[in-house]
Coordinates of C-alpha atoms and ligand atoms in Angstrom, one line a residue:
Chain A
M1 CA 28.9 -28.5 35.5
P2 CA 27.2 -24.8 35.6
D3 CA 24.9 -24.8 38.0
Q4 CA 23.9 -25.8 41.9
S5 CA 20.1 -25.1 41.6
L6 CA 17.6 -27.2 40.3
D7 CA 15.8 -24.3 38.9
A8 CA 16.3 -24.7 35.2
T9 CA 13.7 -21.8 34.2
A10 CA 15.9 -19.4 36.2
Q11 CA 19.1 -20.7 34.6
T12 CA 17.6 -20.3 30.8
Q13 CA 16.1 -17.1 31.9
V14 CA 19.5 -15.7 32.6
A15 CA 20.2 -16.3 28.9
A16 CA 17.0 -15.6 27.5
E17 CA 16.9 -12.2 29.2
R18 CA 17.1 -9.4 26.9
K19 CA 19.5 -7.0 28.4
I20 CA 20.0 -3.4 27.4
R21 CA 23.3 -2.7 25.5
V22 CA 24.3 0.8 25.6
I23 CA 27.3 2.4 23.8
V24 CA 28.9 5.1 25.9
A25 CA 30.9 7.4 23.6
K26 CA 32.8 10.3 24.0
P27 CA 32.9 12.3 20.8
G28 CA 34.8 15.3 20.4
L29 CA 38.7 16.3 21.1
D30 CA 38.6 16.7 25.1
G31 CA 40.4 14.2 26.8
H32 CA 38.0 14.4 30.1
D33 CA 35.9 11.1 30.7
R34 CA 35.0 11.1 34.1
G35 CA 31.7 11.8 33.5
A36 CA 31.0 9.4 30.7
K37 CA 32.6 7.0 33.2
V38 CA 30.4 7.9 36.2
I39 CA 27.6 7.1 33.7
A40 CA 28.9 3.9 32.6
R41 CA 29.2 2.6 36.1
A42 CA 25.4 3.7 37.0
L43 CA 24.0 2.0 33.8
R44 CA 25.9 -1.5 34.7
D45 CA 24.7 -0.9 38.1
A46 CA 21.1 -0.8 37.0
G47 CA 21.8 -4.1 35.1
M48 CA 22.7 -2.6 31.7
E49 CA 25.8 -3.9 29.4
V50 CA 27.8 -0.9 28.9
I51 CA 30.2 -0.7 25.9
Y52 CA 32.9 1.6 26.7
T53 CA 34.5 3.0 23.8
G54 CA 36.7 5.9 24.9
I55 CA 37.7 9.3 24.2
R56 CA 38.0 11.3 21.1
Q57 CA 35.4 9.3 19.0
T58 CA 34.6 10.3 15.7
P59 CA 30.8 10.1 14.4
A60 CA 31.8 7.3 11.9
M61 CA 33.8 5.3 14.8
I62 CA 30.5 5.8 17.1
V63 CA 28.3 4.4 14.4
E64 CA 30.5 1.9 13.6
A65 CA 30.5 0.6 17.1
A66 CA 26.9 0.6 17.8
I67 CA 26.4 -1.6 14.4
Q68 CA 28.7 -4.2 15.5
E69 CA 27.6 -4.3 19.1
D70 CA 24.2 -4.2 17.8
A71 CA 23.8 -1.5 20.5
D72 CA 20.1 -0.7 21.6
A73 CA 21.1 3.0 22.8
I74 CA 24.1 5.1 22.3
L75 CA 24.7 7.5 24.9
L76 CA 27.0 10.5 24.0
S77 CA 28.8 12.3 27.0
I78 CA 30.2 15.8 25.8
L79 CA 32.0 18.7 26.9
S80 CA 33.7 20.1 24.1
G81 CA 31.1 22.1 22.5
A82 CA 31.3 20.8 19.2
H83 CA 28.2 18.8 19.5
M84 CA 26.5 20.6 16.9
A85 CA 28.8 19.7 14.5
L86 CA 28.9 15.8 15.5
F87 CA 25.5 15.4 16.4
P88 CA 24.0 15.8 13.1
K89 CA 26.8 13.3 11.6
I90 CA 26.0 11.0 13.8
M91 CA 22.2 10.7 13.0
E92 CA 22.8 11.0 9.3
L93 CA 25.3 7.7 9.3
L94 CA 22.7 6.1 11.6
R95 CA 20.2 6.7 9.1
A96 CA 22.4 5.7 6.3
Q97 CA 22.8 2.2 7.9
G98 CA 19.1 1.6 8.5
A99 CA 19.8 1.8 12.2
E100 CA 17.4 4.3 13.3
D101 CA 16.1 2.0 15.7
I102 CA 18.8 2.9 17.9
L103 CA 18.2 5.3 20.8
V104 CA 20.6 8.4 20.9
V105 CA 20.7 10.1 24.2
A106 CA 23.3 13.1 24.7
G107 CA 24.1 14.5 28.1
G108 CA 27.1 16.7 29.4
I109 CA 27.4 20.6 28.7
L110 CA 24.9 21.5 26.3
P111 CA 23.6 24.9 26.1
D112 CA 19.9 25.5 26.3
E113 CA 19.6 27.5 23.1
D114 CA 21.0 24.4 21.2
I115 CA 18.5 21.8 22.8
P116 CA 15.7 22.5 20.3
A117 CA 17.9 21.7 17.5
I118 CA 19.5 18.7 18.9
E119 CA 15.9 17.4 19.7
A120 CA 14.8 18.4 16.1
I121 CA 17.5 15.7 14.9
G122 CA 16.2 12.8 16.7
I123 CA 18.4 13.0 19.8
K124 CA 16.7 12.5 23.1
G125 CA 17.2 13.1 26.9
N126 CA 20.0 15.9 26.4
F127 CA 20.6 15.7 30.0
G128 CA 23.0 18.5 31.3
P129 CA 25.7 18.5 34.0
G130 CA 23.3 18.4 37.1
T131 CA 21.3 15.6 36.1
S132 CA 21.0 12.8 38.4
T133 CA 22.1 9.2 37.1
Q134 CA 18.9 7.6 38.1
D135 CA 17.1 10.0 35.7
I136 CA 19.4 8.8 32.9
I137 CA 18.8 5.2 33.5
A138 CA 15.1 5.7 34.0
F139 CA 15.3 7.6 30.5
V140 CA 17.1 4.9 28.8
R141 CA 14.9 2.1 30.3
A142 CA 11.8 3.9 29.0
N143 CA 12.8 4.9 25.5
V144 CA 15.0 2.0 24.1
K145 CA 12.5 1.0 21.1
P146 CA 10.3 -1.9 22.3
E147 CA 10.9 -3.8 19.2
R148 CA 14.6 -4.3 20.2
L149 CA 13.9 -5.8 23.4
A150 CA 11.2 -8.1 21.8
Q151 CA 11.7 -11.8 21.7
P152 CA 12.1 -13.2 18.8
L153 CA 13.7 -10.1 17.6
P154 CA 11.8 -8.7 14.5
P155 CA 13.5 -8.6 11.0
L156 CA 16.2 -6.1 10.4
R157 CA 15.3 -3.0 8.5
T158 CA 17.7 -2.3 5.4
G159 CA 19.7 0.5 5.2
G160 CA 19.5 3.7 2.9
V161 CA 22.3 5.1 1.0
A162 CA 26.1 4.4 2.1
V163 CA 27.7 7.5 3.4
D164 CA 31.3 7.5 2.2
E165 CA 33.1 8.8 5.4
P166 CA 36.1 7.0 6.4
A167 CA 35.3 5.4 9.8
R168 CA 38.8 5.5 10.9
G169 CA 39.2 8.5 13.4
A170 CA 41.4 11.1 11.4
Q171 CA 43.1 12.2 14.5
A172 CA 46.6 13.8 14.3
Chain B
M1 CA 13.9 -14.0 8.3
L2 CA 16.6 -16.1 9.4
D3 CA 17.4 -17.4 5.9
D4 CA 17.5 -13.6 4.7
L5 CA 19.8 -13.2 7.8
I6 CA 21.9 -15.8 7.0
A7 CA 22.2 -15.0 3.5
R8 CA 23.1 -11.4 4.1
L9 CA 25.7 -12.2 6.8
T10 CA 27.7 -14.6 4.8
A11 CA 27.7 -11.9 2.0
G12 CA 29.5 -9.3 4.5
D13 CA 26.6 -7.5 5.6
R14 CA 27.6 -6.4 9.4
R15 CA 24.3 -5.4 10.4
A16 CA 23.0 -8.8 9.7
L17 CA 26.2 -10.3 11.4
A18 CA 25.6 -8.5 14.5
R19 CA 21.9 -9.3 14.6
M20 CA 22.7 -12.9 14.5
V21 CA 25.1 -12.7 17.3
T22 CA 22.5 -10.6 19.5
L23 CA 20.0 -13.6 18.6
V24 CA 22.5 -16.4 19.7
E25 CA 23.6 -14.2 22.5
N26 CA 19.9 -14.0 23.9
N27 CA 19.0 -17.6 23.3
D28 CA 16.3 -16.2 21.0
P29 CA 14.1 -19.2 20.0
A30 CA 14.5 -18.3 16.4
S31 CA 18.2 -18.6 16.6
R32 CA 18.1 -22.5 17.1
A33 CA 17.4 -23.4 13.4
A34 CA 19.8 -20.8 12.1
L35 CA 22.5 -22.3 14.3
A36 CA 22.2 -25.6 12.6
Q37 CA 22.6 -23.9 9.3
L38 CA 25.6 -21.6 10.5
H39 CA 27.3 -25.0 12.0
A40 CA 27.1 -26.7 8.6
L41 CA 28.9 -23.5 7.0
G42 CA 31.4 -23.1 9.6
G43 CA 34.7 -25.1 10.4
K44 CA 36.9 -22.8 8.4
A45 CA 38.1 -20.1 10.7
H46 CA 41.4 -20.6 13.1
I47 CA 39.8 -20.0 16.5
V48 CA 42.4 -18.4 19.1
G49 CA 41.7 -17.8 22.6
V50 CA 43.7 -15.2 24.3
T51 CA 43.6 -15.3 28.3
G52 CA 45.6 -13.6 31.2
S53 CA 45.0 -11.6 34.3
P54 CA 43.4 -8.4 34.0
G55 CA 45.8 -5.8 32.7
A56 CA 48.2 -8.1 31.2
G57 CA 47.6 -6.1 27.9
K58 CA 45.5 -8.5 26.1
S59 CA 43.3 -6.2 24.4
T60 CA 46.4 -4.1 23.4
L61 CA 48.2 -7.3 22.0
V62 CA 44.9 -8.4 20.3
M63 CA 44.7 -5.1 18.6
Q64 CA 48.3 -5.1 17.2
L65 CA 47.9 -9.2 16.4
V66 CA 44.9 -8.1 14.2
R67 CA 46.7 -5.4 12.5
E68 CA 49.5 -7.8 11.9
L69 CA 47.1 -10.5 10.5
R70 CA 45.6 -7.6 8.5
R71 CA 48.9 -7.2 6.7
R72 CA 48.7 -10.7 6.0
D73 CA 45.4 -10.2 4.2
Q74 CA 43.1 -12.1 6.8
R75 CA 39.7 -11.2 7.7
V76 CA 39.6 -11.2 11.5
A77 CA 36.6 -11.1 14.2
I78 CA 37.0 -10.6 17.8
V79 CA 34.9 -11.5 20.6
A80 CA 35.9 -9.7 23.8
V81 CA 34.4 -11.2 26.8
D82 CA 34.0 -9.5 30.7
P83 CA 32.6 -10.7 33.4
T84 CA 29.1 -9.5 34.2
S85 CA 28.7 -8.3 37.6
P86 CA 26.9 -10.9 39.9
F87 CA 25.3 -8.3 42.1
T88 CA 23.4 -6.2 39.5
G89 CA 23.7 -8.6 36.1
G90 CA 25.3 -5.5 34.2
A91 CA 28.6 -5.1 32.8
I92 CA 31.2 -2.4 31.5
L93 CA 33.0 -4.1 28.5
G94 CA 36.0 -1.8 27.9
D95 CA 38.0 -3.7 25.6
R96 CA 37.2 -1.6 22.4
I97 CA 39.0 1.1 24.0
R98 CA 42.4 -0.7 22.9
M99 CA 41.0 -1.4 19.8
Q100 CA 39.9 2.0 18.4
D101 CA 42.7 1.6 15.4
L102 CA 40.7 -1.1 13.8
V103 CA 37.3 0.5 13.5
G104 CA 36.4 1.3 10.3
D105 CA 38.3 -1.6 8.5
P106 CA 35.7 -3.5 6.8
N107 CA 37.4 -6.7 7.3
V108 CA 37.6 -6.5 11.0
Y109 CA 34.6 -7.1 13.3
I110 CA 34.8 -6.6 17.1
R111 CA 32.1 -7.9 19.6
S112 CA 32.0 -7.2 23.3
M113 CA 30.2 -9.8 25.4
A114 CA 29.2 -10.1 28.9
S115 CA 29.8 -13.3 30.6
R116 CA 26.3 -13.3 32.0
G117 CA 25.3 -16.3 33.8
S118 CA 28.2 -18.6 33.2
V119 CA 30.4 -19.7 35.6
G120 CA 33.3 -20.3 33.4
G121 CA 33.1 -16.8 31.8
L122 CA 32.7 -18.6 28.5
S123 CA 29.4 -19.5 27.8
S124 CA 27.3 -21.4 25.4
A125 CA 26.6 -17.8 24.0
T126 CA 30.2 -17.4 23.2
R127 CA 30.6 -20.7 21.5
D128 CA 27.6 -19.8 19.2
A129 CA 29.0 -16.1 18.5
V130 CA 32.0 -18.0 17.3
R131 CA 29.7 -20.1 15.3
V132 CA 28.2 -17.4 13.4
L133 CA 31.4 -15.5 12.7
D134 CA 33.1 -18.8 11.6
A135 CA 30.1 -19.1 9.2
A136 CA 30.6 -15.6 8.3
G137 CA 33.7 -16.5 6.6
F138 CA 36.2 -14.9 9.1
D139 CA 40.0 -16.3 8.6
T140 CA 40.9 -15.8 12.4
I141 CA 38.5 -15.5 15.2
I142 CA 40.1 -14.2 18.4
I143 CA 38.4 -14.8 21.8
E144 CA 39.7 -12.5 24.6
T145 CA 38.8 -13.6 28.0
V146 CA 40.0 -12.5 31.4
G147 CA 41.9 -15.5 33.2
A148 CA 40.4 -16.2 36.4
G149 CA 40.8 -19.7 37.3
Q150 CA 37.7 -21.5 35.6
A151 CA 37.9 -19.2 32.7
E152 CA 41.0 -19.9 31.3
V153 CA 40.5 -23.6 31.5
E154 CA 37.2 -23.1 30.0
I155 CA 38.7 -21.4 26.8
V156 CA 40.1 -24.9 25.7
R157 CA 36.4 -25.9 24.8
A158 CA 36.0 -23.2 22.5
A159 CA 39.5 -22.2 20.9
Q160 CA 41.7 -24.3 18.7
T161 CA 45.0 -22.2 19.8
I162 CA 45.3 -20.7 23.2
V163 CA 47.7 -17.8 23.9
V164 CA 48.3 -17.1 27.7
V165 CA 49.5 -13.5 28.5
T166 CA 51.7 -12.8 31.4
V167 CA 53.5 -10.0 32.4
P168 CA 57.4 -9.5 33.7
G169 CA 57.2 -9.2 37.8
M170 CA 54.5 -11.2 38.8
G171 CA 55.9 -14.2 40.4
D172 CA 52.3 -14.8 42.1
D173 CA 51.2 -14.9 38.4
I174 CA 53.6 -17.7 37.6
Q175 CA 52.6 -19.5 40.3
A176 CA 48.8 -19.4 39.4
L177 CA 49.9 -20.6 36.2
K178 CA 50.5 -23.7 37.4
A179 CA 46.8 -24.3 38.5
G180 CA 45.5 -25.7 35.2
I181 CA 46.5 -23.1 32.7
L182 CA 49.8 -24.2 32.0
E183 CA 48.7 -27.4 30.8
I184 CA 46.2 -25.6 28.1
A185 CA 48.7 -22.9 26.9
D186 CA 49.9 -23.4 23.0
C187 CA 51.6 -20.2 23.2
F188 CA 53.0 -17.9 26.0
C189 CA 53.3 -14.1 25.3
V190 CA 55.3 -12.0 28.3
N191 CA 53.8 -8.8 27.4
K192 CA 55.1 -5.5 28.4
A193 CA 58.6 -6.5 27.7
D194 CA 59.6 -3.0 27.7
R195 CA 59.6 -3.5 31.3
P196 CA 62.5 -4.9 33.4
G197 CA 62.0 -8.6 34.0
A198 CA 60.9 -10.0 31.0
D199 CA 63.8 -12.4 30.2
Q200 CA 63.5 -13.7 33.7
A201 CA 59.5 -14.2 33.4
A202 CA 60.1 -16.0 30.4
A203 CA 62.9 -18.4 32.0
E204 CA 60.7 -19.0 34.7
L205 CA 58.2 -20.0 32.4
R206 CA 60.8 -22.1 30.4
M207 CA 61.7 -24.0 33.8
L208 CA 58.0 -24.7 34.5
L209 CA 57.1 -25.8 31.3
S210 CA 60.2 -28.0 31.5
L211 CA 58.7 -29.7 34.6
D212 CA 55.5 -30.6 32.9
T213 CA 56.0 -34.0 31.7
Q214 CA 52.6 -34.4 30.0
R215 CA 54.2 -32.4 27.4
D216 CA 57.2 -34.7 26.9
K217 CA 54.9 -36.7 24.5
D218 CA 53.5 -34.1 22.3
A219 CA 55.2 -32.7 19.2
W220 CA 54.2 -29.3 20.0
K221 CA 56.4 -27.3 22.4
P222 CA 54.5 -24.1 23.2
P223 CA 56.9 -21.0 22.5
I224 CA 57.4 -18.4 24.9
L225 CA 57.4 -15.1 23.1
K226 CA 58.2 -11.9 24.5
T227 CA 55.8 -9.1 23.4
T228 CA 55.3 -5.2 23.5
A229 CA 51.8 -4.8 22.6
A230 CA 52.4 -1.0 23.4
T231 CA 54.5 -0.7 20.2
G232 CA 53.6 -3.9 18.4
A233 CA 57.4 -5.5 19.1
G234 CA 57.1 -9.3 18.7
V235 CA 53.8 -9.4 17.2
P236 CA 55.1 -10.6 13.8
E237 CA 56.7 -13.6 15.9
L238 CA 53.1 -14.2 17.7
A239 CA 51.3 -14.1 14.3
D240 CA 53.9 -16.8 12.9
A241 CA 53.4 -19.1 16.3
L242 CA 49.9 -19.1 15.3
G243 CA 50.2 -20.1 11.9
R244 CA 52.6 -22.8 13.0
H245 CA 50.4 -24.2 15.8
L246 CA 47.3 -24.2 13.2
A247 CA 49.8 -26.2 10.9
Y248 CA 50.7 -28.6 13.6
L249 CA 47.0 -29.1 14.5
R250 CA 46.2 -30.4 10.9
E251 CA 49.3 -32.3 10.4
S252 CA 49.1 -34.2 14.0
G253 CA 45.3 -34.8 13.4
Q254 CA 44.8 -32.6 16.6
I255 CA 42.7 -30.5 14.9
V256 CA 39.9 -33.2 15.0
V257 CA 40.5 -34.3 18.4
R258 CA 40.1 -30.7 19.6
G259 CA 36.8 -30.4 17.5
E260 CA 35.4 -33.5 18.9
R261 CA 36.3 -32.2 22.6
Q262 CA 34.3 -29.1 21.9
A263 CA 31.3 -30.9 20.2
R264 CA 31.5 -33.3 23.0
S265 CA 31.4 -30.7 25.7
E266 CA 28.6 -28.7 23.8
I267 CA 26.1 -31.8 23.4
L268 CA 26.8 -32.6 27.1
A269 CA 26.0 -29.2 28.4
L270 CA 22.9 -29.1 26.4
L271 CA 21.7 -32.5 27.6
Y272 CA 22.6 -31.5 31.2
Q273 CA 20.4 -28.5 30.7
A274 CA 17.4 -30.7 29.5
L275 CA 18.0 -32.7 32.2
L276 CA 17.9 -30.4 34.7
A277 CA 14.7 -28.9 33.0
K278 CA 13.1 -32.4 33.0
L279 CA 14.2 -32.8 36.7
G280 CA 12.7 -29.2 37.5
A281 CA 9.6 -30.2 35.9
T282 CA 9.3 -33.6 37.5
L283 CA 10.2 -32.5 41.2
G284 CA 10.0 -28.8 41.5
P285 CA 12.6 -26.8 42.6
A286 CA 11.4 -26.8 46.0
H287 CA 10.8 -30.4 46.5
F288 CA 14.6 -30.6 45.6
D289 CA 15.6 -28.1 48.0
Q290 CA 14.0 -30.1 50.8
I291 CA 15.8 -33.1 49.4
V292 CA 19.1 -31.0 49.6
A293 CA 18.1 -29.6 52.8
A294 CA 17.4 -33.5 54.4
V295 CA 20.7 -34.8 53.1
A296 CA 22.6 -31.9 54.5
A297 CA 20.5 -32.5 57.9
R298 CA 21.8 -36.3 57.7
Q299 CA 18.4 -37.5 57.3
S300 CA 19.2 -38.9 54.3
D301 CA 22.4 -39.5 52.1
P302 CA 23.3 -38.3 48.7
Y303 CA 23.3 -41.8 47.7
S304 CA 19.6 -42.6 48.5
A305 CA 18.2 -39.2 47.5
A306 CA 20.0 -39.6 44.1
S307 CA 18.7 -43.0 43.7
V308 CA 14.8 -41.7 44.6
I309 CA 15.1 -38.5 42.0
A310 CA 16.4 -40.8 39.4
R311 CA 13.6 -43.4 39.6
A312 CA 11.5 -40.6 39.3
L313 CA 13.2 -39.8 35.9
G314 CA 12.6 -43.3 34.7
I315 CA 16.3 -44.2 35.2
A316 CA 18.9 -45.8 37.5
L317 CA 22.2 -44.5 39.2
P318 CA 25.2 -46.4 37.6
S319 CA 25.8 -48.3 40.7
E320 CA 22.1 -49.7 40.6
D321 CA 22.1 -51.1 37.0
D322 CA 25.5 -52.4 36.9
A323 CA 27.2 -53.8 40.2
T324 CA 30.8 -53.1 38.9
G325 CA 30.2 -49.7 38.4
Ligands
GDP401 N1 54.2 -0.7 29.1 C1 53.7 -1.4 28.5 N2 52.2 -1.3 28.7 C2 51.1 -1.9 27.9 C3 51.6 -2.8 27.2 N3 50.5 -3.5 26.7 C4 49.4 -2.9 27.2 N4 50.0 -1.9 28.1 C5 48.8 -1.3 29.0 O1 48.5 -2.0 30.0 C6 47.2 -1.5 30.1 C7 46.1 -2.7 30.2 O2 46.0 -3.1 28.8 P1 44.9 -4.0 28.2 O3 44.9 -4.1 26.7 O4 43.6 -3.2 28.5 O5 44.9 -5.3 29.1 P2 43.7 -6.3 29.4 O6 42.9 -6.2 30.5 O7 44.7 -7.7 29.3 O8 43.1 -6.5 28.3 C8 46.9 -0.2 29.3 O9 47.3 0.9 30.1 C9 47.9 -0.6 28.4 O10 48.2 0.7 27.6 C10 53.2 -3.3 26.9 O11 53.7 -3.9 26.0 N5 53.7 -2.4 27.6
MG402 MG1 41.0 -6.5 27.7

């Protein structure tokens, strides 16, 4: 049987504690995921549950994973420079599902001049290459929507119109 | 709210499904009532456990198996369990990496779970998640767990058919299989059969199985399949074997036996928790620790200590109310 200690409250707390679940995704075509893996490990070490989805993710794949996993946050790690094409699509797909309560954070190589546009669509943080993982952790902790960590969780919002992009990554 | 969630998830709404899994995973107070309803709705899915050493190719194999089951027009859900770090409480759940090809199919649902506090790597949360998926109408639910001693055996309490994945050239692995896992496997996959030594690994397994005299009385002989998850070779045979095993469970009545085994262990686990809570409330954890220390220091003994505690709870130890016990 499970436990050695009589501290039953501690035991049920393990289960009842609301863990932050973060999708770490690497959109775009470049195949380097070292940075993403460093962030994934740092988030794990901060006590979060990191769902690592791997490289070459399309917006539809990322959003679909976030929905299935009921993630609290999506952390996008990007190097390829395609962010201005990918990010708005991700936000649009999330909105279509009524999943705007998921925090979206971007990191990687993002030119300064693009930051206002990225923030305008609701992507937060926008951490550049020099950012310490501690800053990212603190940011995620502070910005995950409080309603997502409530116990009991509030009712689901319903989605908007479906967006008919195939989720399957159309990669050659 | 919960009735709405249940109505939506049984109608195929994935966000509702995902949210319900979150509720049961977090042991959300709201989820208790829902679980009663969900339990009544379930019981139709074939629940398959896939276990084996890290890196054996379980996730890749599960991905291929799901593709094959999709060709057979089944709706499939996957629960992939990875260990929680005991030091930080966090986890990296990486099984989805191998399952990308399945994303976007509305008839496939993948959920990653951390083992959190559970010793066996398979918590009541996992079983409750399976209960939600069963109620949602999936035909097959696959639980992937890392085989690490206890967890391998624990999966028996959550799945109806157990697939043990091994790879060629792991003599030690085969040795480890003897410790409990050989007995629980309903099907073996020697994965990475593209590598040398697959035939030998299969032969070793066959030999070990033949030594398991417990099996002699069973009508079911676990098949030993060679698979190459990287290409999908051997996967249709695996899907066939799962189907045959389910048919065997139904015809032999074993499906009832396994269902009862699960129910029994779930009820007892809940009662055990309740008993612990009651003990904690009656004694206080600090007092309990004092008693533990006294026994360890040989100022008391386990029997007397337990007897005193039992009396505080208004019960007696078996040896006290039944002299033959
Ligand atoms: N050569 C070979 N490699 C495989 C096969 N199946 C899986 N792999 C590789 O083995 C590694 C671990 O696979 P994964 O499915 O993550 O294993 P898991 O830890 O058991 O879930 C990956 O690099 C896979 O590509 C196979 O049939 N042949
Ligand atoms: Mg795996």
